[in-house]
């Protein structure tokens, strides 16, 4: 760990939601969370529902505004950015170029074929349309999506297919930092195997990854290190895991 | 990351008052006051100190209920209305620091014809129903100083094709078109001068759902292909979610909060935004 360059440092991160609709009631998402991630490292987060795992990930991706603390990201060009405070346009650029996020559910534009959902990610980076589609097809192939579905709308896909599209969409632009919120939930064994292989490939390609897992079996096959978030989300207990031999 | 994208439009402290106005209009109205009508002089403060920057190629969403001032904002930017105070600078005009609101009507016409496109909620505000579809696009090209007839015809055909208006209908009158097709003619017209900034005011409101989706697809495609910066005004959070990278929430003439669109939708800060988000999702 110590010889790795740090790509992300989360320091004393807390997130509290103020619900004005409930007369300003405060709800704590996570409290005083600190950890760091080395370049090329795969970090797992486990813990019961409601422990604040997704909150941490969303604070890193800036879908949530952190209440206190910092999220220091070292960009590809070496500059350091506090994602909790960076200007929105800078965050948008980082999302396009460097940081990928896979939510638990697929959210896409209606009536856009699967191949164009993936190609769209590359178009944002300035790729030509046909080149982008070609790469998109490779990713659909890699994710074992049936050829017949390539030109269909993902909203009509099965849950497992949607989840693979979701993952492929985040992977296709080759992010340096990848945030995964239960990437293998509700997948059958075979599909899980595909996802595990793809994620390993990503990691071997140099990506740094943080993933929330319920499925500890899958996690153990992937991560270098894991920590457990406790209920009320105040305690973090890093537990080093032996990396799978493969 | 060091490379900054170009800011194509900067708006500072834009205010628009309807009425006599008094020194306290701006301070006595807005979300805190819970009204946009000045209690002292009964002036309507439609926009109250609105500021933002638009980067090349980005889509900025503006949401808010009816009367929040979002359409007035767009109209001031297109010079349909005269802003009462404030500044508006286009990177492609002057040295990028000249206030467009303070220019002569001739200079403003230049900005409008060369640097802006607009798509109104009601297609008939943007196009003339008794000019042909091609003629409508041609009109915008003429104002942008394109006079070669065959060039105009070619460009009009390309734009109508781009916006999926059948070329066979190019010489027909939009008065006889469906609402969705009228809207696509209006988009073609707005794009004619290849503007760096496109203003879209409730463009899908009033269209039925399947047509809405096609228009949204088209707008997204245009943004990806042409890299035009857009200001998308809508009361519909669904439209904003699909189109906008960043979003501003307006109420009583003021911007309540700015944020990444997913952050505004999932972690709204202001009471009004929370209400808005929780009423629609």
Coordinates of C-alpha atoms in Angstrom, one line a residue:
Chain A
X1 CA 0.0 0.0 0.0
X2 CA 2.6 2.5 1.0
X3 CA 4.5 2.3 -2.2
X4 CA 1.3 3.2 -4.2
X5 CA 0.6 6.7 -5.2
X6 CA -2.6 8.0 -3.6
X7 CA -5.4 8.8 -6.0
X8 CA -8.2 9.6 -3.5
X9 CA -8.2 10.7 0.1
X10 CA -11.4 11.0 1.9
X11 CA -11.0 13.0 5.1
X12 CA -13.5 13.3 8.0
X13 CA -16.4 13.2 5.6
X14 CA -19.8 13.7 7.0
X15 CA -23.1 14.1 5.3
X16 CA -26.2 15.3 7.0
X17 CA -29.5 15.8 5.2
X18 CA -31.8 18.6 6.4
X19 CA -35.4 17.8 5.5
X20 CA -37.3 21.0 5.3
X21 CA -40.4 19.2 4.6
X22 CA -40.2 17.6 8.1
X23 CA -39.5 20.9 9.8
X24 CA -35.8 20.8 9.3
X25 CA -35.3 17.3 10.6
X26 CA -31.7 16.2 10.3
X27 CA -30.7 12.8 9.1
X28 CA -27.2 11.6 9.2
X29 CA -26.0 9.8 6.1
X30 CA -22.4 9.2 7.2
X31 CA -20.2 10.6 10.0
X32 CA -16.5 11.2 10.1
X33 CA -15.5 8.8 7.4
X34 CA -11.8 8.8 6.4
X35 CA -9.9 6.5 4.1
X36 CA -7.6 6.6 1.2
X37 CA -7.2 4.7 -2.1
X38 CA -4.0 4.0 -3.9
X39 CA -3.6 4.1 -7.6
X40 CA -4.7 0.8 -9.1
X41 CA -6.1 -0.4 -5.8
X42 CA -9.6 -2.0 -5.4
X43 CA -11.2 -1.1 -2.1
X44 CA -14.4 -2.8 -1.0
X45 CA -17.0 -1.4 1.4
X46 CA -19.3 -3.6 3.3
X47 CA -21.9 -3.1 6.0
X48 CA -25.6 -3.3 6.7
X49 CA -28.3 -1.4 4.8
X50 CA -28.5 2.2 6.0
X51 CA -24.9 2.2 7.2
X52 CA -24.2 5.0 4.7
X53 CA -22.2 3.1 2.1
X54 CA -24.0 4.7 -0.9
X55 CA -23.8 8.1 0.8
X56 CA -20.0 7.9 0.8
X57 CA -19.9 7.0 -2.8
X58 CA -22.4 9.7 -3.8
X59 CA -20.4 12.3 -1.9
X60 CA -17.3 11.3 -3.8
X61 CA -19.2 11.5 -7.1
X62 CA -20.7 14.8 -5.9
X63 CA -24.3 13.6 -6.4
X64 CA -24.4 14.6 -2.7
X65 CA -22.9 17.8 -1.3
X66 CA -20.7 16.8 1.7
X67 CA -21.6 18.6 4.9
X68 CA -18.0 18.6 6.3
X69 CA -14.7 17.0 5.3
X70 CA -12.9 16.7 2.0
X71 CA -12.6 14.4 -0.9
X72 CA -9.2 14.9 -2.4
X73 CA -8.7 13.5 -5.8
X74 CA -5.5 13.4 -7.7
X75 CA -6.2 14.0 -11.3
X76 CA -4.5 12.4 -14.3
X77 CA -2.4 15.6 -14.8
X78 CA -1.2 15.4 -11.2
X79 CA -3.4 18.3 -9.9
X80 CA -5.3 17.8 -6.7
X81 CA -9.0 18.6 -6.5
X82 CA -11.3 18.6 -3.5
X83 CA -14.4 17.1 -5.1
X84 CA -16.5 18.3 -2.3
X85 CA -15.9 21.9 -3.2
X86 CA -14.7 22.0 -6.8
X87 CA -16.7 24.1 -9.2
X88 CA -19.5 22.2 -10.9
X89 CA -18.0 22.5 -14.4
X90 CA -14.8 21.0 -13.2
X91 CA -16.6 18.1 -11.7
X92 CA -18.5 17.6 -14.9
X93 CA -15.2 17.5 -16.9
X94 CA -13.7 15.0 -14.4
X95 CA -16.8 12.8 -14.7
X96 CA -16.5 12.8 -18.5
X97 CA -12.8 12.2 -18.6
X98 CA -11.8 10.3 -15.4
X99 CA -14.4 9.3 -12.9
X100 CA -17.0 6.7 -13.5
X101 CA -20.0 5.7 -11.4
X102 CA -22.2 2.7 -11.6
X103 CA -25.5 3.1 -9.7
X104 CA -27.7 0.2 -8.6
X105 CA -30.2 1.1 -11.3
X106 CA -29.9 1.9 -14.9
X107 CA -31.0 5.4 -15.8
X108 CA -31.0 6.2 -19.6
X109 CA -32.7 8.3 -22.1
X110 CA -35.8 6.7 -23.4
X111 CA -35.7 5.3 -26.9
X112 CA -32.0 5.2 -27.3
X113 CA -30.6 1.8 -28.5
X114 CA -28.1 0.0 -26.2
X115 CA -25.3 0.6 -28.6
X116 CA -25.9 4.3 -28.7
X117 CA -26.2 4.5 -24.9
X118 CA -22.6 3.3 -24.7
X119 CA -21.4 5.2 -27.8
X120 CA -22.9 8.4 -26.2
X121 CA -20.3 8.2 -23.4
X122 CA -17.5 8.3 -26.0
X123 CA -19.2 11.0 -28.1
X124 CA -18.9 13.2 -25.0
X125 CA -15.2 12.8 -25.2
X126 CA -15.2 13.8 -28.8
X127 CA -15.2 10.5 -30.6
X128 CA -16.6 10.1 -34.1
X129 CA -19.9 8.4 -34.1
X130 CA -19.0 5.3 -36.1
X131 CA -15.8 4.8 -34.1
X132 CA -17.8 5.2 -30.9
X133 CA -20.4 2.6 -32.1
X134 CA -17.7 0.2 -33.0
X135 CA -16.2 0.4 -29.5
X136 CA -19.7 0.1 -28.0
X137 CA -20.2 -3.1 -29.9
X138 CA -17.0 -4.5 -28.4
X139 CA -18.2 -3.7 -24.9
X140 CA -21.6 -5.3 -25.5
X141 CA -19.8 -8.4 -26.8
X142 CA -17.5 -8.4 -23.7
X143 CA -20.5 -8.1 -21.4
X144 CA -22.2 -11.1 -23.3
X145 CA -25.2 -9.1 -24.3
X146 CA -27.1 -11.0 -27.0
X147 CA -26.5 -9.5 -30.5
X148 CA -30.2 -9.2 -31.1
X149 CA -30.5 -6.7 -28.3
X150 CA -27.8 -4.3 -29.4
X151 CA -30.2 -2.1 -31.3
X152 CA -33.0 -2.4 -28.7
X153 CA -33.9 0.0 -25.9
X154 CA -32.3 -1.0 -22.6
X155 CA -35.5 -0.2 -20.7
X156 CA -36.9 -3.4 -22.2
X157 CA -34.0 -5.5 -21.0
X158 CA -34.0 -7.9 -18.0
X159 CA -32.6 -6.7 -14.7
X160 CA -29.2 -8.5 -15.2
X161 CA -28.9 -7.2 -18.8
X162 CA -29.6 -3.6 -17.6
X163 CA -27.0 -3.9 -14.9
X164 CA -24.4 -5.0 -17.4
X165 CA -25.3 -2.1 -19.7
X166 CA -24.9 0.1 -16.7
X167 CA -21.5 -1.2 -16.0
X168 CA -20.4 -1.2 -19.6
X169 CA -21.5 2.5 -19.8
X170 CA -19.2 3.4 -17.0
X171 CA -16.3 1.3 -18.2
X172 CA -16.3 2.2 -21.9
X173 CA -14.7 5.6 -21.4
X174 CA -11.8 4.0 -19.4
X175 CA -12.2 5.9 -16.1
X176 CA -9.2 6.3 -13.8
X177 CA -11.4 6.1 -10.8
X178 CA -14.5 3.8 -10.8
X179 CA -17.2 3.9 -8.1
X180 CA -19.5 0.9 -7.9
X181 CA -22.7 0.6 -5.9
X182 CA -23.4 -3.1 -5.7
X183 CA -22.3 -4.0 -9.3
X184 CA -23.3 -7.7 -8.9
X185 CA -26.6 -7.4 -7.0
X186 CA -29.4 -9.5 -8.5
X187 CA -27.1 -11.2 -11.1
X188 CA -27.1 -14.9 -11.6
X189 CA -23.9 -16.9 -11.1
X190 CA -22.8 -16.9 -14.7
X191 CA -23.4 -13.2 -15.2
X192 CA -21.5 -12.5 -11.9
X193 CA -18.6 -14.4 -13.4
X194 CA -18.6 -12.1 -16.4
X195 CA -18.7 -9.0 -14.3
X196 CA -15.9 -10.3 -12.0
X197 CA -13.7 -10.9 -15.1
X198 CA -14.4 -7.5 -16.6
X199 CA -13.7 -5.7 -13.3
X200 CA -10.4 -7.7 -12.9
X201 CA -9.5 -6.6 -16.4
X202 CA -10.2 -3.0 -15.5
X203 CA -8.1 -3.2 -12.5
X204 CA -5.3 -4.8 -14.4
X205 CA -5.6 -2.0 -16.8
X206 CA -4.7 0.4 -14.0
X207 CA -8.1 1.7 -12.8
X208 CA -8.6 2.5 -9.1
X209 CA -11.9 1.1 -7.9
X210 CA -14.2 1.5 -4.9
X211 CA -17.0 -0.9 -4.7
X212 CA -19.9 -1.5 -2.3
X213 CA -20.7 -5.2 -2.0
X214 CA -23.3 -7.3 -0.2
X215 CA -22.0 -10.4 -1.9
X216 CA -18.9 -11.1 0.1
X217 CA -17.9 -14.1 -2.1
X218 CA -17.6 -11.8 -5.1
X219 CA -15.9 -9.1 -3.1
X220 CA -13.2 -11.4 -1.9
X221 CA -12.4 -12.4 -5.4
X222 CA -11.8 -8.8 -6.4
X223 CA -10.6 -6.4 -3.7
X224 CA -7.2 -5.7 -2.2
X225 CA -8.7 -4.3 1.0
X226 CA -12.1 -3.8 2.5
X227 CA -13.7 -1.9 5.3
X228 CA -16.9 -2.3 7.1
X229 CA -19.3 0.5 7.8
X230 CA -21.2 0.1 11.0
X231 CA -24.8 1.2 11.6
X232 CA -25.1 4.9 12.3
X233 CA -22.1 5.0 10.1
X234 CA -19.7 6.5 12.6
X235 CA -17.2 3.6 12.8
X236 CA -14.8 2.5 10.1
X237 CA -12.7 -0.6 10.7
X238 CA -10.3 -1.4 8.0
X239 CA -9.7 -5.1 7.7
X240 CA -7.1 -6.2 5.3
X241 CA -8.1 -9.0 3.1
X242 CA -5.8 -11.4 1.4
X243 CA -5.9 -10.8 -2.3
X244 CA -7.2 -13.7 -4.3
X245 CA -4.5 -15.6 -6.0
X246 CA -6.0 -15.3 -9.4
Chain B
X1 CA -7.8 19.6 -16.1
X2 CA -5.8 22.9 -16.4
X3 CA -7.4 23.6 -19.8
X4 CA -10.4 25.7 -19.1
X5 CA -13.4 25.5 -21.5
X6 CA -14.4 28.7 -23.1
X7 CA -17.2 30.7 -21.4
X8 CA -19.5 31.7 -24.2
X9 CA -22.0 33.7 -22.2
X10 CA -21.8 35.5 -18.9
X11 CA -24.8 37.0 -17.3
X12 CA -24.4 39.3 -14.2
X13 CA -27.2 40.6 -12.0
X14 CA -29.8 40.6 -14.6
X15 CA -33.1 42.1 -13.3
X16 CA -36.3 42.8 -15.1
X17 CA -39.0 45.0 -13.6
X18 CA -42.5 45.6 -14.9
X19 CA -43.8 48.8 -13.3
X20 CA -42.6 52.1 -12.0
X21 CA -39.9 50.6 -9.7
X22 CA -38.6 52.0 -6.5
X23 CA -35.2 51.7 -4.7
X24 CA -36.5 48.8 -2.6
X25 CA -38.0 46.6 -5.3
X26 CA -35.1 44.2 -5.4
X27 CA -34.6 43.9 -1.7
X28 CA -38.3 43.5 -0.8
X29 CA -39.0 40.7 -3.3
X30 CA -37.6 37.2 -3.9
X31 CA -37.8 33.8 -2.1
X32 CA -37.2 35.3 1.3
X33 CA -40.0 37.8 0.9
X34 CA -42.2 35.0 -0.7
X35 CA -43.3 37.3 -3.5
X36 CA -42.1 38.9 -6.7
X37 CA -44.4 41.9 -6.3
X38 CA -42.8 44.9 -4.5
X39 CA -45.1 45.8 -1.5
X40 CA -44.1 49.5 -1.8
X41 CA -44.7 50.3 -5.4
X42 CA -46.4 47.1 -6.7
X43 CA -43.8 46.6 -9.4
X44 CA -43.5 43.0 -10.6
X45 CA -39.9 41.9 -10.3
X46 CA -39.8 39.1 -12.9
X47 CA -36.0 38.6 -12.6
X48 CA -34.0 39.7 -9.6
X49 CA -30.2 39.7 -9.8
X50 CA -29.8 36.6 -11.9
X51 CA -26.1 35.6 -12.7
X52 CA -24.6 32.6 -14.4
X53 CA -22.0 31.5 -16.9
X54 CA -22.5 29.2 -19.8
X55 CA -19.6 27.2 -21.1
X56 CA -19.2 26.1 -24.7
X57 CA -21.0 22.9 -25.3
X58 CA -22.8 22.6 -22.0
X59 CA -26.5 22.5 -21.2
X60 CA -27.6 24.6 -18.3
X61 CA -31.1 23.8 -17.1
X62 CA -33.4 26.3 -15.4
X63 CA -36.3 25.0 -13.5
X64 CA -39.0 26.7 -11.5
X65 CA -42.8 27.1 -11.3
X66 CA -44.8 29.4 -13.5
X67 CA -44.0 33.0 -12.7
X68 CA -40.6 32.3 -11.3
X69 CA -39.0 34.4 -14.0
X70 CA -37.4 31.8 -16.1
X71 CA -39.0 32.7 -19.4
X72 CA -38.5 36.4 -18.8
X73 CA -34.8 35.6 -18.4
X74 CA -34.7 33.9 -21.8
X75 CA -36.6 36.7 -23.4
X76 CA -34.2 39.3 -22.0
X77 CA -31.3 37.4 -23.3
X78 CA -32.8 37.3 -26.8
X79 CA -33.7 41.0 -26.5
X80 CA -37.4 40.3 -26.9
X81 CA -37.6 42.3 -23.6
X82 CA -35.3 45.0 -22.4
X83 CA -33.5 44.0 -19.2
X84 CA -33.9 46.7 -16.5
X85 CA -30.4 46.3 -15.2
X86 CA -27.5 43.9 -15.4
X87 CA -24.9 42.7 -17.8
X88 CA -24.7 40.1 -20.5
X89 CA -21.4 39.4 -22.3
X90 CA -20.9 37.1 -25.3
X91 CA -17.4 35.8 -25.8
X92 CA -17.9 36.2 -29.6
X93 CA -19.0 39.8 -29.3
X94 CA -16.6 42.7 -28.8
X95 CA -13.7 41.6 -26.7
X96 CA -16.0 39.4 -24.6
X97 CA -16.4 42.1 -22.0
X98 CA -18.9 44.4 -23.8
X99 CA -22.3 44.5 -22.2
X100 CA -24.8 43.4 -24.8
X101 CA -27.7 45.1 -23.0
X102 CA -26.0 48.5 -23.4
X103 CA -25.4 48.2 -27.1
X104 CA -27.2 50.0 -29.9
X105 CA -30.2 48.2 -31.4
X106 CA -28.1 47.5 -34.5
X107 CA -25.5 45.7 -32.5
X108 CA -28.1 43.8 -30.5
X109 CA -29.6 42.7 -33.8
X110 CA -26.2 41.5 -34.9
X111 CA -25.9 39.4 -31.7
X112 CA -29.3 38.0 -32.0
X113 CA -28.9 37.1 -35.7
X114 CA -25.4 35.7 -35.5
X115 CA -24.8 34.5 -32.0
X116 CA -28.2 33.3 -30.8
X117 CA -30.9 30.9 -31.6
X118 CA -34.2 30.5 -29.8
X119 CA -36.9 27.9 -29.6
X120 CA -40.1 29.0 -28.0
X121 CA -42.8 26.8 -26.3
X122 CA -45.3 27.9 -28.9
X123 CA -43.8 27.1 -32.4
X124 CA -45.8 29.9 -34.0
X125 CA -43.8 32.4 -32.0
X126 CA -40.6 31.3 -33.7
X127 CA -41.9 30.5 -37.2
X128 CA -44.3 32.1 -39.6
X129 CA -47.0 29.6 -40.4
X130 CA -47.6 31.1 -43.9
X131 CA -44.0 31.0 -44.9
X132 CA -42.9 27.6 -46.2
X133 CA -40.8 25.4 -43.9
X134 CA -37.8 26.1 -46.1
X135 CA -38.7 29.8 -46.2
X136 CA -38.7 30.0 -42.4
X137 CA -35.1 28.7 -42.2
X138 CA -34.1 30.9 -45.1
X139 CA -35.4 34.0 -43.2
X140 CA -33.0 33.3 -40.4
X141 CA -30.1 32.8 -42.8
X142 CA -30.9 36.1 -44.6
X143 CA -30.7 37.9 -41.3
X144 CA -27.4 36.2 -40.7
X145 CA -26.1 37.7 -44.0
X146 CA -26.3 34.6 -46.2
X147 CA -27.7 35.8 -49.5
X148 CA -26.8 33.1 -52.0
X149 CA -30.0 31.5 -53.0
X150 CA -28.7 28.0 -53.8
X151 CA -26.6 28.1 -50.6
X152 CA -29.7 29.0 -48.6
X153 CA -31.8 26.3 -50.2
X154 CA -29.0 23.7 -49.5
X155 CA -28.6 24.7 -45.9
X156 CA -32.3 24.8 -45.3
X157 CA -32.7 21.3 -46.7
X158 CA -29.8 20.0 -44.6
X159 CA -31.3 21.5 -41.4
X160 CA -34.7 20.2 -42.0
X161 CA -33.3 16.8 -42.7
X162 CA -31.3 17.1 -39.5
X163 CA -34.4 17.8 -37.6
X164 CA -36.4 15.0 -39.3
X165 CA -38.8 17.2 -41.3
X166 CA -39.4 15.2 -44.5
X167 CA -37.8 17.1 -47.4
X168 CA -41.0 16.6 -49.4
X169 CA -42.6 19.0 -46.9
X170 CA -40.0 21.7 -47.3
X171 CA -42.2 23.8 -49.6
X172 CA -45.3 23.3 -47.5
X173 CA -46.7 25.7 -44.9
X174 CA -46.1 24.9 -41.3
X175 CA -49.7 26.0 -40.6
X176 CA -50.6 22.6 -41.9
X177 CA -48.0 20.7 -39.8
X178 CA -48.5 18.8 -36.6
X179 CA -47.3 20.5 -33.4
X180 CA -44.3 18.2 -33.2
X181 CA -43.3 18.9 -36.7
X182 CA -43.8 22.7 -36.3
X183 CA -41.5 22.4 -33.3
X184 CA -38.8 20.7 -35.4
X185 CA -39.1 23.4 -38.1
X186 CA -38.6 26.0 -35.3
X187 CA -35.5 24.1 -34.1
X188 CA -34.1 23.9 -37.7
X189 CA -34.6 27.7 -38.0
X190 CA -33.0 28.4 -34.6
X191 CA -29.9 26.4 -35.8
X192 CA -29.7 28.1 -39.2
X193 CA -27.0 30.6 -38.3
X194 CA -25.0 28.0 -36.4
X195 CA -25.2 29.9 -33.1
X196 CA -22.8 29.3 -30.2
X197 CA -25.8 29.7 -27.8
X198 CA -29.2 28.2 -28.2
X199 CA -32.1 29.2 -25.9
X200 CA -34.9 26.7 -25.4
X201 CA -38.0 27.8 -23.6
X202 CA -40.3 24.9 -22.5
X203 CA -39.8 23.3 -25.9
X204 CA -41.6 20.0 -25.1
X205 CA -44.5 21.4 -23.1
X206 CA -47.7 20.7 -24.9
X207 CA -46.3 18.0 -27.1
X208 CA -47.6 14.5 -26.5
X209 CA -45.2 12.0 -24.9
X210 CA -43.8 10.2 -27.9
X211 CA -43.2 13.4 -29.7
X212 CA -41.6 14.9 -26.6
X213 CA -39.1 12.1 -26.5
X214 CA -38.2 12.6 -30.2
X215 CA -37.6 16.3 -29.7
X216 CA -35.5 15.6 -26.6
X217 CA -33.4 13.1 -28.6
X218 CA -32.9 15.6 -31.3
X219 CA -31.8 18.3 -28.9
X220 CA -29.3 16.0 -27.2
X221 CA -28.0 14.9 -30.6
X222 CA -27.6 18.4 -31.8
X223 CA -25.6 19.2 -28.6
X224 CA -23.4 16.2 -29.2
X225 CA -22.8 16.9 -32.9
X226 CA -22.5 20.6 -32.9
X227 CA -21.3 21.4 -29.4
X228 CA -23.7 24.3 -29.0
X229 CA -24.2 25.7 -25.5
X230 CA -27.8 25.6 -24.5
X231 CA -30.0 27.2 -21.9
X232 CA -32.9 24.9 -21.3
X233 CA -35.9 26.4 -19.4
X234 CA -38.5 23.9 -18.2
X235 CA -40.9 23.4 -15.3
X236 CA -40.5 19.6 -16.0
X237 CA -37.7 18.0 -13.9
X238 CA -37.8 15.0 -16.3
X239 CA -36.7 17.2 -19.2
X240 CA -34.0 18.8 -17.1
X241 CA -32.7 15.4 -15.8
X242 CA -32.3 14.1 -19.4
X243 CA -30.8 17.2 -20.9
X244 CA -29.0 19.4 -18.4
X245 CA -25.5 19.0 -17.0
X246 CA -26.0 21.7 -14.4
X247 CA -29.3 23.2 -13.2
X248 CA -30.4 26.4 -11.6
X249 CA -33.6 26.5 -9.6
X250 CA -35.6 29.8 -9.7
X251 CA -38.3 31.1 -7.5
X252 CA -39.8 34.6 -7.3
X253 CA -37.3 35.9 -9.8
X254 CA -34.2 34.7 -8.1
X255 CA -31.9 31.8 -8.4
X256 CA -32.2 29.7 -5.2
X257 CA -29.6 27.2 -5.9
X258 CA -27.2 26.0 -8.6
X259 CA -25.8 22.5 -8.8
X260 CA -25.0 19.4 -10.9
X261 CA -28.3 18.2 -12.1
X262 CA -28.1 14.9 -10.3
X263 CA -27.2 16.7 -7.1
X264 CA -30.2 19.1 -7.4
X265 CA -32.4 16.1 -7.9
X266 CA -31.0 13.8 -5.2
X267 CA -29.7 16.2 -2.6
X268 CA -31.7 19.5 -3.0
X269 CA -30.6 22.0 -0.4
X270 CA -33.4 24.6 -0.4
X271 CA -36.9 24.0 1.0
X272 CA -38.5 24.9 -2.3
X273 CA -36.3 22.6 -4.3
X274 CA -37.0 19.7 -1.9
X275 CA -40.7 20.3 -2.3
X276 CA -40.3 20.5 -6.1
X277 CA -38.3 17.3 -6.3
X278 CA -40.5 15.4 -3.9
X279 CA -43.7 16.4 -5.7
X280 CA -42.6 15.2 -9.1
X281 CA -40.5 12.0 -8.6

